[in-house]
């Protein structure tokens, strides 16, 4: 019998074995063993699949797996189906040590539905990804909007101020920083010269007045800071300045309301245990919307209600972060820290409500929303300052028109990649455009989370301890009351 050529055809399985050789037959014992082994592996596979399905089932609260905070985007890019609102991972009471949930934006224009109560299905539309920003129409009913305005009027509103003018100079003197350090702080491009727009980027100076190039030149002339009048200061020229002269000049200026960074009136409405039922309901609705731990939301600031009359505005600003690099962002103390001037609350999330339809103007502008890059000096080009909401609101990237009952939610901070607060999101820069006709009413709810996770956890434990120790209502120890006299309005 000739050997097979390499690569040639294989012998047919039906061919008989060559003469003199006997074909091997499998014994019945081997067949049974093989069958048993196969069946064991099949059963193990089935058991593992069932266990995996049960694990997914119970980790999603006994419901089919789906994206938290809304359904996963359906094929074809259509609107998501309603999702039952429930606390997300870490959403149980006392969940300050858990991961902080964030809504998913998917893409600009993406719409999802969320159930925030019995028969309350809300549409949520992504307005931008930088910052992560959402619009929720009809979050409040017309009756709720009217009630909030009524409660604010009953309590009484006061003029909104950026800094406490009478304490400004004293507080500034507590900041231990040399003039060289101040110069280096202002000198963004580190070219050794201080240009007008570099000074203008620091608008939280003086008595809350919105500074323009003309204002800076007037100040330089008054305190003889710019001998050659070119509007540029060298380090040597800056060193010759007496900072107290700067304070005196700012204090001597009579400032009109229209010239302030913010021209409005506001008040605070308590939302803790025992508050008006509508205020409690709104707070609970926010817990459902954000899926953040209830304790964190309950220990956040009270609701702020703001009125802008005709001519009212709020130049572009951040809702959170330190006023100066030497100050801190921390709300997790039961008493104010007197050694840190201008200490502010850490506002992880902003929820803004429009309480009425504005006749003219009054949009909320996000000048650099979804910009490819962010550079502070690029906000000021020639005579156009994108932060100026009295003159240049129309030049911003995104404007949200006030519609009664609509809520706008955005995150002021990025995630740190580990489920907690990360860096301040500079794209969250926003402002209130000039009200050209009528009156504008809004309300703000800020959710306070300390970027220092351990400090936040200790704060939550301390608050719970006080409530238990005193056998008192939790509301007696919430931020609402303990911070009512030391709150600094950003």
GROMACS .gro file of C-alpha atoms in nm:
model
  490
    1UNK     CA    1   0.000   0.000   0.000
    2UNK     CA    2   0.152   0.331  -0.109
    3UNK     CA    3   0.191   0.607   0.149
    4UNK     CA    4  -0.041   0.909   0.131
    5UNK     CA    5   0.105   1.224  -0.023
    6UNK     CA    6   0.139   1.515   0.228
    7UNK     CA    7  -0.164   1.729   0.196
    8UNK     CA    8  -0.353   1.456   0.010
    9UNK     CA    9  -0.705   1.338   0.084
   10UNK     CA   10  -0.774   1.169   0.417
   11UNK     CA   11  -0.903   0.814   0.419
   12UNK     CA   12  -1.279   0.781   0.438
   13UNK     CA   13  -1.410   0.701   0.783
   14UNK     CA   14  -1.618   0.427   0.619
   15UNK     CA   15  -1.313   0.242   0.485
   16UNK     CA   16  -1.226  -0.085   0.651
   17UNK     CA   17  -0.889  -0.107   0.826
   18UNK     CA   18  -0.609  -0.273   0.633
   19UNK     CA   19  -0.575  -0.651   0.644
   20UNK     CA   20  -0.388  -0.780   0.945
   21UNK     CA   21  -0.497  -0.486   1.167
   22UNK     CA   22  -0.801  -0.481   1.388
   23UNK     CA   23  -1.010  -0.166   1.437
   24UNK     CA   24  -1.019  -0.035   1.798
   25UNK     CA   25  -1.362  -0.025   1.962
   26UNK     CA   26  -1.441   0.190   2.268
   27UNK     CA   27  -1.549  -0.013   2.564
   28UNK     CA   28  -1.884   0.050   2.730
   29UNK     CA   29  -1.702   0.155   3.051
   30UNK     CA   30  -1.515   0.440   2.871
   31UNK     CA   31  -1.835   0.559   2.709
   32UNK     CA   32  -2.015   0.586   3.040
   33UNK     CA   33  -1.723   0.772   3.207
   34UNK     CA   34  -1.702   1.018   2.920
   35UNK     CA   35  -2.074   1.087   2.943
   36UNK     CA   36  -2.060   1.144   3.322
   37UNK     CA   37  -1.771   1.393   3.290
   38UNK     CA   38  -1.952   1.590   3.019
   39UNK     CA   39  -2.273   1.607   3.221
   40UNK     CA   40  -2.087   1.730   3.531
   41UNK     CA   41  -1.936   2.022   3.336
   42UNK     CA   42  -2.274   2.105   3.180
   43UNK     CA   43  -2.441   2.117   3.522
   44UNK     CA   44  -2.165   2.335   3.667
   45UNK     CA   45  -2.203   2.579   3.377
   46UNK     CA   46  -2.580   2.602   3.426
   47UNK     CA   47  -2.540   2.658   3.802
   48UNK     CA   48  -2.286   2.939   3.741
   49UNK     CA   49  -2.517   3.112   3.494
   50UNK     CA   50  -2.810   3.096   3.738
   51UNK     CA   51  -2.591   3.232   4.019
   52UNK     CA   52  -2.476   3.522   3.799
   53UNK     CA   53  -2.834   3.611   3.705
   54UNK     CA   54  -2.940   3.605   4.071
   55UNK     CA   55  -2.644   3.828   4.163
   56UNK     CA   56  -2.738   4.088   3.900
   57UNK     CA   57  -3.105   4.062   3.999
   58UNK     CA   58  -3.052   4.135   4.367
   59UNK     CA   59  -2.789   4.404   4.310
   60UNK     CA   60  -3.044   4.598   4.109
   61UNK     CA   61  -3.307   4.593   4.381
   62UNK     CA   62  -3.492   4.293   4.241
   63UNK     CA   63  -3.540   4.465   3.904
   64UNK     CA   64  -3.379   4.409   3.563
   65UNK     CA   65  -3.033   4.563   3.529
   66UNK     CA   66  -3.029   4.914   3.384
   67UNK     CA   67  -2.826   5.234   3.397
   68UNK     CA   68  -2.863   5.425   3.722
   69UNK     CA   69  -3.035   5.760   3.690
   70UNK     CA   70  -3.225   5.663   3.377
   71UNK     CA   71  -3.246   5.398   3.110
   72UNK     CA   72  -2.961   5.319   2.880
   73UNK     CA   73  -2.993   5.497   2.547
   74UNK     CA   74  -3.219   5.297   2.320
   75UNK     CA   75  -3.115   5.196   1.969
   76UNK     CA   76  -3.169   5.469   1.718
   77UNK     CA   77  -3.107   5.748   1.972
   78UNK     CA   78  -3.469   5.785   2.082
   79UNK     CA   79  -3.583   5.906   2.422
   80UNK     CA   80  -3.526   5.671   2.712
   81UNK     CA   81  -3.816   5.494   2.879
   82UNK     CA   82  -3.921   5.601   3.231
   83UNK     CA   83  -3.701   5.477   3.513
   84UNK     CA   84  -3.825   5.438   3.868
   85UNK     CA   85  -3.637   5.682   4.089
   86UNK     CA   86  -3.466   5.515   4.382
   87UNK     CA   87  -3.149   5.570   4.584
   88UNK     CA   88  -2.842   5.479   4.383
   89UNK     CA   89  -2.541   5.295   4.520
   90UNK     CA   90  -2.454   5.463   4.845
   91UNK     CA   91  -2.795   5.630   4.856
   92UNK     CA   92  -2.903   5.484   5.189
   93UNK     CA   93  -2.911   5.702   5.498
   94UNK     CA   94  -2.566   5.753   5.637
   95UNK     CA   95  -2.412   5.692   5.296
   96UNK     CA   96  -2.152   5.970   5.317
   97UNK     CA   97  -1.877   5.711   5.293
   98UNK     CA   98  -2.013   5.569   4.966
   99UNK     CA   99  -1.959   5.673   4.608
  100UNK     CA  100  -2.140   5.986   4.491
  101UNK     CA  101  -2.379   5.917   4.206
  102UNK     CA  102  -2.366   6.133   3.892
  103UNK     CA  103  -2.631   6.151   3.625
  104UNK     CA  104  -2.514   6.046   3.280
  105UNK     CA  105  -2.527   6.312   3.010
  106UNK     CA  106  -2.463   6.074   2.714
  107UNK     CA  107  -2.458   6.361   2.460
  108UNK     CA  108  -2.597   6.713   2.415
  109UNK     CA  109  -2.967   6.693   2.334
  110UNK     CA  110  -3.010   6.345   2.481
  111UNK     CA  111  -3.342   6.303   2.662
  112UNK     CA  112  -3.427   6.058   2.934
  113UNK     CA  113  -3.728   6.013   3.157
  114UNK     CA  114  -3.730   5.982   3.534
  115UNK     CA  115  -4.009   5.911   3.776
  116UNK     CA  116  -3.980   6.145   4.077
  117UNK     CA  117  -4.298   6.049   4.256
  118UNK     CA  118  -4.639   5.896   4.202
  119UNK     CA  119  -4.756   5.984   3.851
  120UNK     CA  120  -4.468   6.233   3.809
  121UNK     CA  121  -4.271   6.139   3.497
  122UNK     CA  122  -4.016   6.409   3.413
  123UNK     CA  123  -3.816   6.464   3.096
  124UNK     CA  124  -3.449   6.540   3.150
  125UNK     CA  125  -3.249   6.688   2.863
  126UNK     CA  126  -2.872   6.717   2.851
  127UNK     CA  127  -2.778   7.077   2.768
  128UNK     CA  128  -2.400   7.040   2.789
  129UNK     CA  129  -2.129   6.797   2.894
  130UNK     CA  130  -1.884   7.067   3.011
  131UNK     CA  131  -2.021   7.135   3.264
  132UNK     CA  132  -2.251   6.835   3.303
  133UNK     CA  133  -2.579   7.025   3.276
  134UNK     CA  134  -2.943   6.917   3.257
  135UNK     CA  135  -3.281   7.087   3.211
  136UNK     CA  136  -3.596   6.941   3.372
  137UNK     CA  137  -3.921   7.112   3.260
  138UNK     CA  138  -4.215   7.114   3.503
  139UNK     CA  139  -4.001   7.009   3.800
  140UNK     CA  140  -4.214   7.246   4.007
  141UNK     CA  141  -4.585   7.305   3.965
  142UNK     CA  142  -4.724   7.655   3.913
  143UNK     CA  143  -4.871   7.641   4.265
  144UNK     CA  144  -4.533   7.546   4.415
  145UNK     CA  145  -4.362   7.834   4.232
  146UNK     CA  146  -4.617   8.084   4.360
  147UNK     CA  147  -4.588   7.951   4.714
  148UNK     CA  148  -4.207   7.988   4.718
  149UNK     CA  149  -4.238   8.349   4.604
  150UNK     CA  150  -4.504   8.410   4.870
  151UNK     CA  151  -4.294   8.255   5.150
  152UNK     CA  152  -3.990   8.460   5.045
  153UNK     CA  153  -4.194   8.780   5.051
  154UNK     CA  154  -4.333   8.695   5.394
  155UNK     CA  155  -3.983   8.638   5.534
  156UNK     CA  156  -3.846   8.949   5.365
  157UNK     CA  157  -3.568   8.989   5.111
  158UNK     CA  158  -3.239   9.174   5.147
  159UNK     CA  159  -2.994   9.311   4.894
  160UNK     CA  160  -2.753   9.049   4.765
  161UNK     CA  161  -2.386   9.127   4.821
  162UNK     CA  162  -2.073   8.951   4.707
  163UNK     CA  163  -1.852   9.052   4.999
  164UNK     CA  164  -1.933   9.212   5.337
  165UNK     CA  165  -1.813   9.565   5.257
  166UNK     CA  166  -1.761   9.684   5.615
  167UNK     CA  167  -1.548   9.380   5.701
  168UNK     CA  168  -1.356   9.359   5.376
  169UNK     CA  169  -1.043   9.553   5.474
  170UNK     CA  170  -1.012   9.378   5.810
  171UNK     CA  171  -1.049   9.038   5.645
  172UNK     CA  172  -0.795   9.121   5.376
  173UNK     CA  173  -0.537   9.208   5.641
  174UNK     CA  174  -0.573   8.858   5.787
  175UNK     CA  175  -0.450   8.704   5.464
  176UNK     CA  176  -0.076   8.658   5.501
  177UNK     CA  177   0.050   8.718   5.149
  178UNK     CA  178   0.326   8.945   5.020
  179UNK     CA  179   0.292   9.191   4.734
  180UNK     CA  180   0.528   8.981   4.526
  181UNK     CA  181   0.300   8.683   4.578
  182UNK     CA  182  -0.002   8.894   4.482
  183UNK     CA  183   0.176   9.010   4.167
  184UNK     CA  184   0.267   8.654   4.069
  185UNK     CA  185  -0.090   8.547   4.133
  186UNK     CA  186  -0.227   8.816   3.902
  187UNK     CA  187   0.043   8.771   3.637
  188UNK     CA  188  -0.120   8.482   3.449
  189UNK     CA  189   0.130   8.457   3.166
  190UNK     CA  190   0.426   8.515   3.400
  191UNK     CA  191   0.582   8.775   3.172
  192UNK     CA  192   0.669   9.010   3.457
  193UNK     CA  193   0.406   9.265   3.356
  194UNK     CA  194   0.055   9.313   3.485
  195UNK     CA  195  -0.189   9.390   3.206
  196UNK     CA  196  -0.540   9.526   3.253
  197UNK     CA  197  -0.717   9.204   3.160
  198UNK     CA  198  -0.504   9.010   3.407
  199UNK     CA  199  -0.633   9.234   3.684
  200UNK     CA  200  -0.988   9.211   3.551
  201UNK     CA  201  -0.994   8.833   3.590
  202UNK     CA  202  -1.004   8.891   3.967
  203UNK     CA  203  -1.344   9.055   4.001
  204UNK     CA  204  -1.390   8.968   4.370
  205UNK     CA  205  -1.188   9.267   4.475
  206UNK     CA  206  -1.293   9.585   4.648
  207UNK     CA  207  -1.653   9.635   4.755
  208UNK     CA  208  -1.828   9.406   4.509
  209UNK     CA  209  -1.809   9.651   4.222
  210UNK     CA  210  -1.781   9.507   3.871
  211UNK     CA  211  -1.450   9.637   3.741
  212UNK     CA  212  -1.403   9.753   3.382
  213UNK     CA  213  -1.082   9.868   3.209
  214UNK     CA  214  -1.191  10.227   3.268
  215UNK     CA  215  -1.235  10.159   3.640
  216UNK     CA  216  -0.884  10.011   3.665
  217UNK     CA  217  -0.728  10.310   3.488
  218UNK     CA  218  -0.914  10.551   3.720
  219UNK     CA  219  -0.786  10.361   4.024
  220UNK     CA  220  -0.428  10.359   3.893
  221UNK     CA  221  -0.443  10.735   3.841
  222UNK     CA  222  -0.593  10.799   4.185
  223UNK     CA  223  -0.327  10.604   4.376
  224UNK     CA  224  -0.047  10.695   4.129
  225UNK     CA  225   0.025  10.334   4.043
  226UNK     CA  226   0.097  10.374   3.673
  227UNK     CA  227   0.345  10.662   3.617
  228UNK     CA  228   0.360  10.634   3.238
  229UNK     CA  229  -0.013  10.571   3.199
  230UNK     CA  230   0.020  10.270   2.968
  231UNK     CA  231  -0.209  10.051   3.179
  232UNK     CA  232   0.069   9.799   3.242
  233UNK     CA  233   0.246   9.755   3.576
  234UNK     CA  234   0.591   9.607   3.621
  235UNK     CA  235   0.684   9.416   3.934
  236UNK     CA  236   0.890   9.713   4.056
  237UNK     CA  237   0.596   9.951   4.004
  238UNK     CA  238   0.365   9.711   4.186
  239UNK     CA  239   0.604   9.683   4.480
  240UNK     CA  240   0.586  10.061   4.527
  241UNK     CA  241   0.209  10.042   4.585
  242UNK     CA  242   0.061  10.073   4.930
  243UNK     CA  243  -0.217   9.816   4.947
  244UNK     CA  244  -0.397  10.027   5.207
  245UNK     CA  245  -0.427  10.306   4.948
  246UNK     CA  246  -0.603  10.058   4.726
  247UNK     CA  247  -0.848   9.973   5.007
  248UNK     CA  248  -0.910  10.340   5.083
  249UNK     CA  249  -0.980  10.418   4.721
  250UNK     CA  250  -1.226  10.131   4.687
  251UNK     CA  251  -1.396  10.230   5.012
  252UNK     CA  252  -1.436  10.590   4.901
  253UNK     CA  253  -1.623  10.498   4.583
  254UNK     CA  254  -1.999  10.536   4.580
  255UNK     CA  255  -2.122  10.234   4.392
  256UNK     CA  256  -2.464  10.206   4.231
  257UNK     CA  257  -2.654   9.877   4.246
  258UNK     CA  258  -2.624   9.844   3.869
  259UNK     CA  259  -2.244   9.859   3.902
  260UNK     CA  260  -2.220   9.567   4.144
  261UNK     CA  261  -2.125   9.215   4.046
  262UNK     CA  262  -2.475   9.118   4.150
  263UNK     CA  263  -2.788   9.332   4.149
  264UNK     CA  264  -3.067   9.139   4.321
  265UNK     CA  265  -3.247   9.065   4.647
  266UNK     CA  266  -3.263   8.730   4.822
  267UNK     CA  267  -3.366   8.536   5.129
  268UNK     CA  268  -3.327   8.183   5.270
  269UNK     CA  269  -3.604   7.929   5.333
  270UNK     CA  270  -3.547   7.650   5.583
  271UNK     CA  271  -3.610   7.300   5.440
  272UNK     CA  272  -3.524   7.069   5.731
  273UNK     CA  273  -3.754   6.861   5.949
  274UNK     CA  274  -4.060   7.060   6.046
  275UNK     CA  275  -4.039   7.296   5.748
  276UNK     CA  276  -4.334   7.374   5.521
  277UNK     CA  277  -4.452   7.057   5.350
  278UNK     CA  278  -4.386   7.194   5.001
  279UNK     CA  279  -4.027   7.277   5.094
  280UNK     CA  280  -3.981   6.927   5.236
  281UNK     CA  281  -4.135   6.774   4.923
  282UNK     CA  282  -3.897   6.966   4.696
  283UNK     CA  283  -3.598   6.850   4.899
  284UNK     CA  284  -3.714   6.488   4.878
  285UNK     CA  285  -3.764   6.526   4.504
  286UNK     CA  286  -3.404   6.646   4.472
  287UNK     CA  287  -3.284   6.338   4.661
  288UNK     CA  288  -3.470   6.123   4.409
  289UNK     CA  289  -3.338   6.324   4.114
  290UNK     CA  290  -2.971   6.318   4.218
  291UNK     CA  291  -2.963   5.975   4.387
  292UNK     CA  292  -2.729   6.127   4.647
  293UNK     CA  293  -2.732   6.008   5.009
  294UNK     CA  294  -3.028   6.168   5.196
  295UNK     CA  295  -2.805   6.274   5.487
  296UNK     CA  296  -2.584   6.478   5.253
  297UNK     CA  297  -2.881   6.654   5.097
  298UNK     CA  298  -3.051   6.712   5.435
  299UNK     CA  299  -2.734   6.871   5.576
  300UNK     CA  300  -2.692   7.107   5.283
  301UNK     CA  301  -2.777   7.476   5.265
  302UNK     CA  302  -3.137   7.595   5.284
  303UNK     CA  303  -3.316   7.712   4.972
  304UNK     CA  304  -3.223   8.056   4.844
  305UNK     CA  305  -3.496   8.257   4.672
  306UNK     CA  306  -3.379   8.548   4.456
  307UNK     CA  307  -3.562   8.838   4.294
  308UNK     CA  308  -3.417   9.036   4.003
  309UNK     CA  309  -3.604   9.354   3.918
  310UNK     CA  310  -3.569   9.530   3.584
  311UNK     CA  311  -3.197   9.605   3.545
  312UNK     CA  312  -3.106   9.313   3.772
  313UNK     CA  313  -2.819   9.084   3.675
  314UNK     CA  314  -2.544   8.859   3.810
  315UNK     CA  315  -2.211   8.863   3.628
  316UNK     CA  316  -2.057   8.524   3.543
  317UNK     CA  317  -1.918   8.342   3.845
  318UNK     CA  318  -1.863   7.998   3.999
  319UNK     CA  319  -2.104   7.869   4.262
  320UNK     CA  320  -1.828   7.700   4.460
  321UNK     CA  321  -1.459   7.714   4.529
  322UNK     CA  322  -1.248   7.950   4.737
  323UNK     CA  323  -1.272   8.324   4.690
  324UNK     CA  324  -0.894   8.349   4.722
  325UNK     CA  325  -0.627   8.077   4.690
  326UNK     CA  326  -0.546   8.117   5.060
  327UNK     CA  327  -0.904   8.045   5.163
  328UNK     CA  328  -1.075   7.710   5.173
  329UNK     CA  329  -1.394   7.547   5.057
  330UNK     CA  330  -1.534   7.366   5.357
  331UNK     CA  331  -1.879   7.358   5.514
  332UNK     CA  332  -1.825   7.063   5.747
  333UNK     CA  333  -1.778   7.256   6.070
  334UNK     CA  334  -2.029   7.337   6.340
  335UNK     CA  335  -1.864   7.675   6.401
  336UNK     CA  336  -1.703   7.920   6.164
  337UNK     CA  337  -1.326   7.913   6.125
  338UNK     CA  338  -1.222   8.266   6.219
  339UNK     CA  339  -0.865   8.209   6.101
  340UNK     CA  340  -0.976   8.163   5.740
  341UNK     CA  341  -1.140   8.473   5.593
  342UNK     CA  342  -1.406   8.419   5.327
  343UNK     CA  343  -1.440   8.047   5.393
  344UNK     CA  344  -1.717   7.917   5.168
  345UNK     CA  345  -1.945   7.618   5.136
  346UNK     CA  346  -1.851   7.342   4.894
  347UNK     CA  347  -2.135   7.324   4.644
  348UNK     CA  348  -2.108   6.995   4.459
  349UNK     CA  349  -2.440   7.034   4.275
  350UNK     CA  350  -2.651   7.336   4.185
  351UNK     CA  351  -3.024   7.300   4.122
  352UNK     CA  352  -3.176   7.625   3.996
  353UNK     CA  353  -3.553   7.672   3.968
  354UNK     CA  354  -3.731   7.933   3.756
  355UNK     CA  355  -4.033   8.055   3.953
  356UNK     CA  356  -4.190   8.274   3.684
  357UNK     CA  357  -4.182   8.354   3.314
  358UNK     CA  358  -3.967   8.663   3.256
  359UNK     CA  359  -4.101   8.927   3.019
  360UNK     CA  360  -3.760   9.033   2.887
  361UNK     CA  361  -3.406   8.904   2.938
  362UNK     CA  362  -3.306   8.716   3.252
  363UNK     CA  363  -3.157   8.409   3.082
  364UNK     CA  364  -2.893   8.202   3.259
  365UNK     CA  365  -2.576   8.210   3.052
  366UNK     CA  366  -2.292   7.959   3.046
  367UNK     CA  367  -2.035   8.155   2.841
  368UNK     CA  368  -1.789   7.870   2.780
  369UNK     CA  369  -2.012   7.561   2.797
  370UNK     CA  370  -1.865   7.279   2.586
  371UNK     CA  371  -1.567   7.487   2.476
  372UNK     CA  372  -1.281   7.272   2.353
  373UNK     CA  373  -1.040   7.445   2.590
  374UNK     CA  374  -1.060   7.686   2.879
  375UNK     CA  375  -0.829   7.980   2.935
  376UNK     CA  376  -0.932   8.248   3.180
  377UNK     CA  377  -0.769   8.532   2.989
  378UNK     CA  378  -0.954   8.435   2.671
  379UNK     CA  379  -1.277   8.544   2.839
  380UNK     CA  380  -1.163   8.902   2.786
  381UNK     CA  381  -1.081   8.997   2.428
  382UNK     CA  382  -1.042   9.362   2.336
  383UNK     CA  383  -1.354   9.535   2.471
  384UNK     CA  384  -1.562   9.218   2.502
  385UNK     CA  385  -1.579   9.052   2.844
  386UNK     CA  386  -1.783   8.732   2.816
  387UNK     CA  387  -1.844   8.742   3.191
  388UNK     CA  388  -2.029   9.073   3.162
  389UNK     CA  389  -2.396   8.974   3.170
  390UNK     CA  390  -2.518   9.331   3.126
  391UNK     CA  391  -2.354   9.375   2.787
  392UNK     CA  392  -2.241   9.045   2.636
  393UNK     CA  393  -2.486   8.771   2.732
  394UNK     CA  394  -2.566   8.713   2.365
  395UNK     CA  395  -2.205   8.613   2.297
  396UNK     CA  396  -2.200   8.319   2.538
  397UNK     CA  397  -2.209   7.956   2.419
  398UNK     CA  398  -2.530   7.862   2.599
  399UNK     CA  399  -2.829   8.054   2.734
  400UNK     CA  400  -3.120   7.897   2.922
  401UNK     CA  401  -3.447   8.084   2.895
  402UNK     CA  402  -3.646   8.115   3.221
  403UNK     CA  403  -3.966   7.908   3.210
  404UNK     CA  404  -4.185   7.877   3.515
  405UNK     CA  405  -4.141   7.544   3.692
  406UNK     CA  406  -3.829   7.442   3.498
  407UNK     CA  407  -3.524   7.325   3.693
  408UNK     CA  408  -3.165   7.333   3.573
  409UNK     CA  409  -2.911   7.103   3.740
  410UNK     CA  410  -2.536   7.104   3.696
  411UNK     CA  411  -2.226   6.971   3.870
  412UNK     CA  412  -1.975   7.230   3.988
  413UNK     CA  413  -1.705   6.968   4.034
  414UNK     CA  414  -1.561   6.686   3.828
  415UNK     CA  415  -1.533   6.334   3.966
  416UNK     CA  416  -1.200   6.230   4.115
  417UNK     CA  417  -1.230   5.895   3.938
  418UNK     CA  418  -1.300   5.716   4.266
  419UNK     CA  419  -1.661   5.820   4.313
  420UNK     CA  420  -1.596   6.139   4.509
  421UNK     CA  421  -1.554   6.511   4.448
  422UNK     CA  422  -1.264   6.602   4.222
  423UNK     CA  423  -1.141   6.929   4.074
  424UNK     CA  424  -1.361   7.235   4.034
  425UNK     CA  425  -1.519   7.233   3.686
  426UNK     CA  426  -1.417   7.569   3.540
  427UNK     CA  427  -1.673   7.527   3.261
  428UNK     CA  428  -1.949   7.573   3.522
  429UNK     CA  429  -1.892   7.949   3.494
  430UNK     CA  430  -2.240   8.103   3.464
  431UNK     CA  431  -2.434   8.422   3.525
  432UNK     CA  432  -2.776   8.586   3.518
  433UNK     CA  433  -2.839   8.800   3.211
  434UNK     CA  434  -2.978   9.151   3.244
  435UNK     CA  435  -3.354   9.164   3.308
  436UNK     CA  436  -3.471   9.410   3.044
  437UNK     CA  437  -3.841   9.400   3.129
  438UNK     CA  438  -4.044   9.277   3.422
  439UNK     CA  439  -3.923   9.079   3.724
  440UNK     CA  440  -3.734   8.751   3.751
  441UNK     CA  441  -3.781   8.507   4.040
  442UNK     CA  442  -3.554   8.206   4.088
  443UNK     CA  443  -3.463   7.967   4.368
  444UNK     CA  444  -3.140   7.774   4.431
  445UNK     CA  445  -3.073   7.448   4.611
  446UNK     CA  446  -2.707   7.365   4.661
  447UNK     CA  447  -2.595   7.018   4.765
  448UNK     CA  448  -2.288   7.054   4.982
  449UNK     CA  449  -2.017   6.788   4.971
  450UNK     CA  450  -1.669   6.839   5.114
  451UNK     CA  451  -1.390   6.742   4.871
  452UNK     CA  452  -1.214   6.602   5.177
  453UNK     CA  453  -1.401   6.272   5.210
  454UNK     CA  454  -1.282   6.193   5.562
  455UNK     CA  455  -1.388   6.537   5.682
  456UNK     CA  456  -1.732   6.486   5.527
  457UNK     CA  457  -1.768   6.148   5.700
  458UNK     CA  458  -1.668   6.292   6.038
  459UNK     CA  459  -1.915   6.574   5.989
  460UNK     CA  460  -2.200   6.332   5.913
  461UNK     CA  461  -2.112   6.126   6.220
  462UNK     CA  462  -2.095   6.436   6.439
  463UNK     CA  463  -2.434   6.559   6.322
  464UNK     CA  464  -2.590   6.219   6.390
  465UNK     CA  465  -2.425   6.212   6.733
  466UNK     CA  466  -2.567   6.549   6.831
  467UNK     CA  467  -2.916   6.455   6.718
  468UNK     CA  468  -2.905   6.134   6.920
  469UNK     CA  469  -2.736   6.285   7.226
  470UNK     CA  470  -2.980   6.571   7.259
  471UNK     CA  471  -3.278   6.352   7.171
  472UNK     CA  472  -3.377   6.636   6.945
  473UNK     CA  473  -3.500   6.667   6.588
  474UNK     CA  474  -3.228   6.631   6.325
  475UNK     CA  475  -3.320   6.974   6.196
  476UNK     CA  476  -3.176   7.144   6.504
  477UNK     CA  477  -2.829   7.042   6.390
  478UNK     CA  478  -2.850   7.080   6.018
  479UNK     CA  479  -2.660   7.332   5.810
  480UNK     CA  480  -2.990   7.518   5.776
  481UNK     CA  481  -2.972   7.643   6.134
  482UNK     CA  482  -2.611   7.607   6.245
  483UNK     CA  483  -2.491   7.814   5.947
  484UNK     CA  484  -2.770   8.065   5.916
  485UNK     CA  485  -2.560   8.345   6.073
  486UNK     CA  486  -2.223   8.264   5.918
  487UNK     CA  487  -2.320   8.181   5.560
  488UNK     CA  488  -2.130   8.370   5.294
  489UNK     CA  489  -2.322   8.432   4.975
  490UNK     CA  490  -2.110   8.360   4.672
   0.00000   0.00000   0.00000
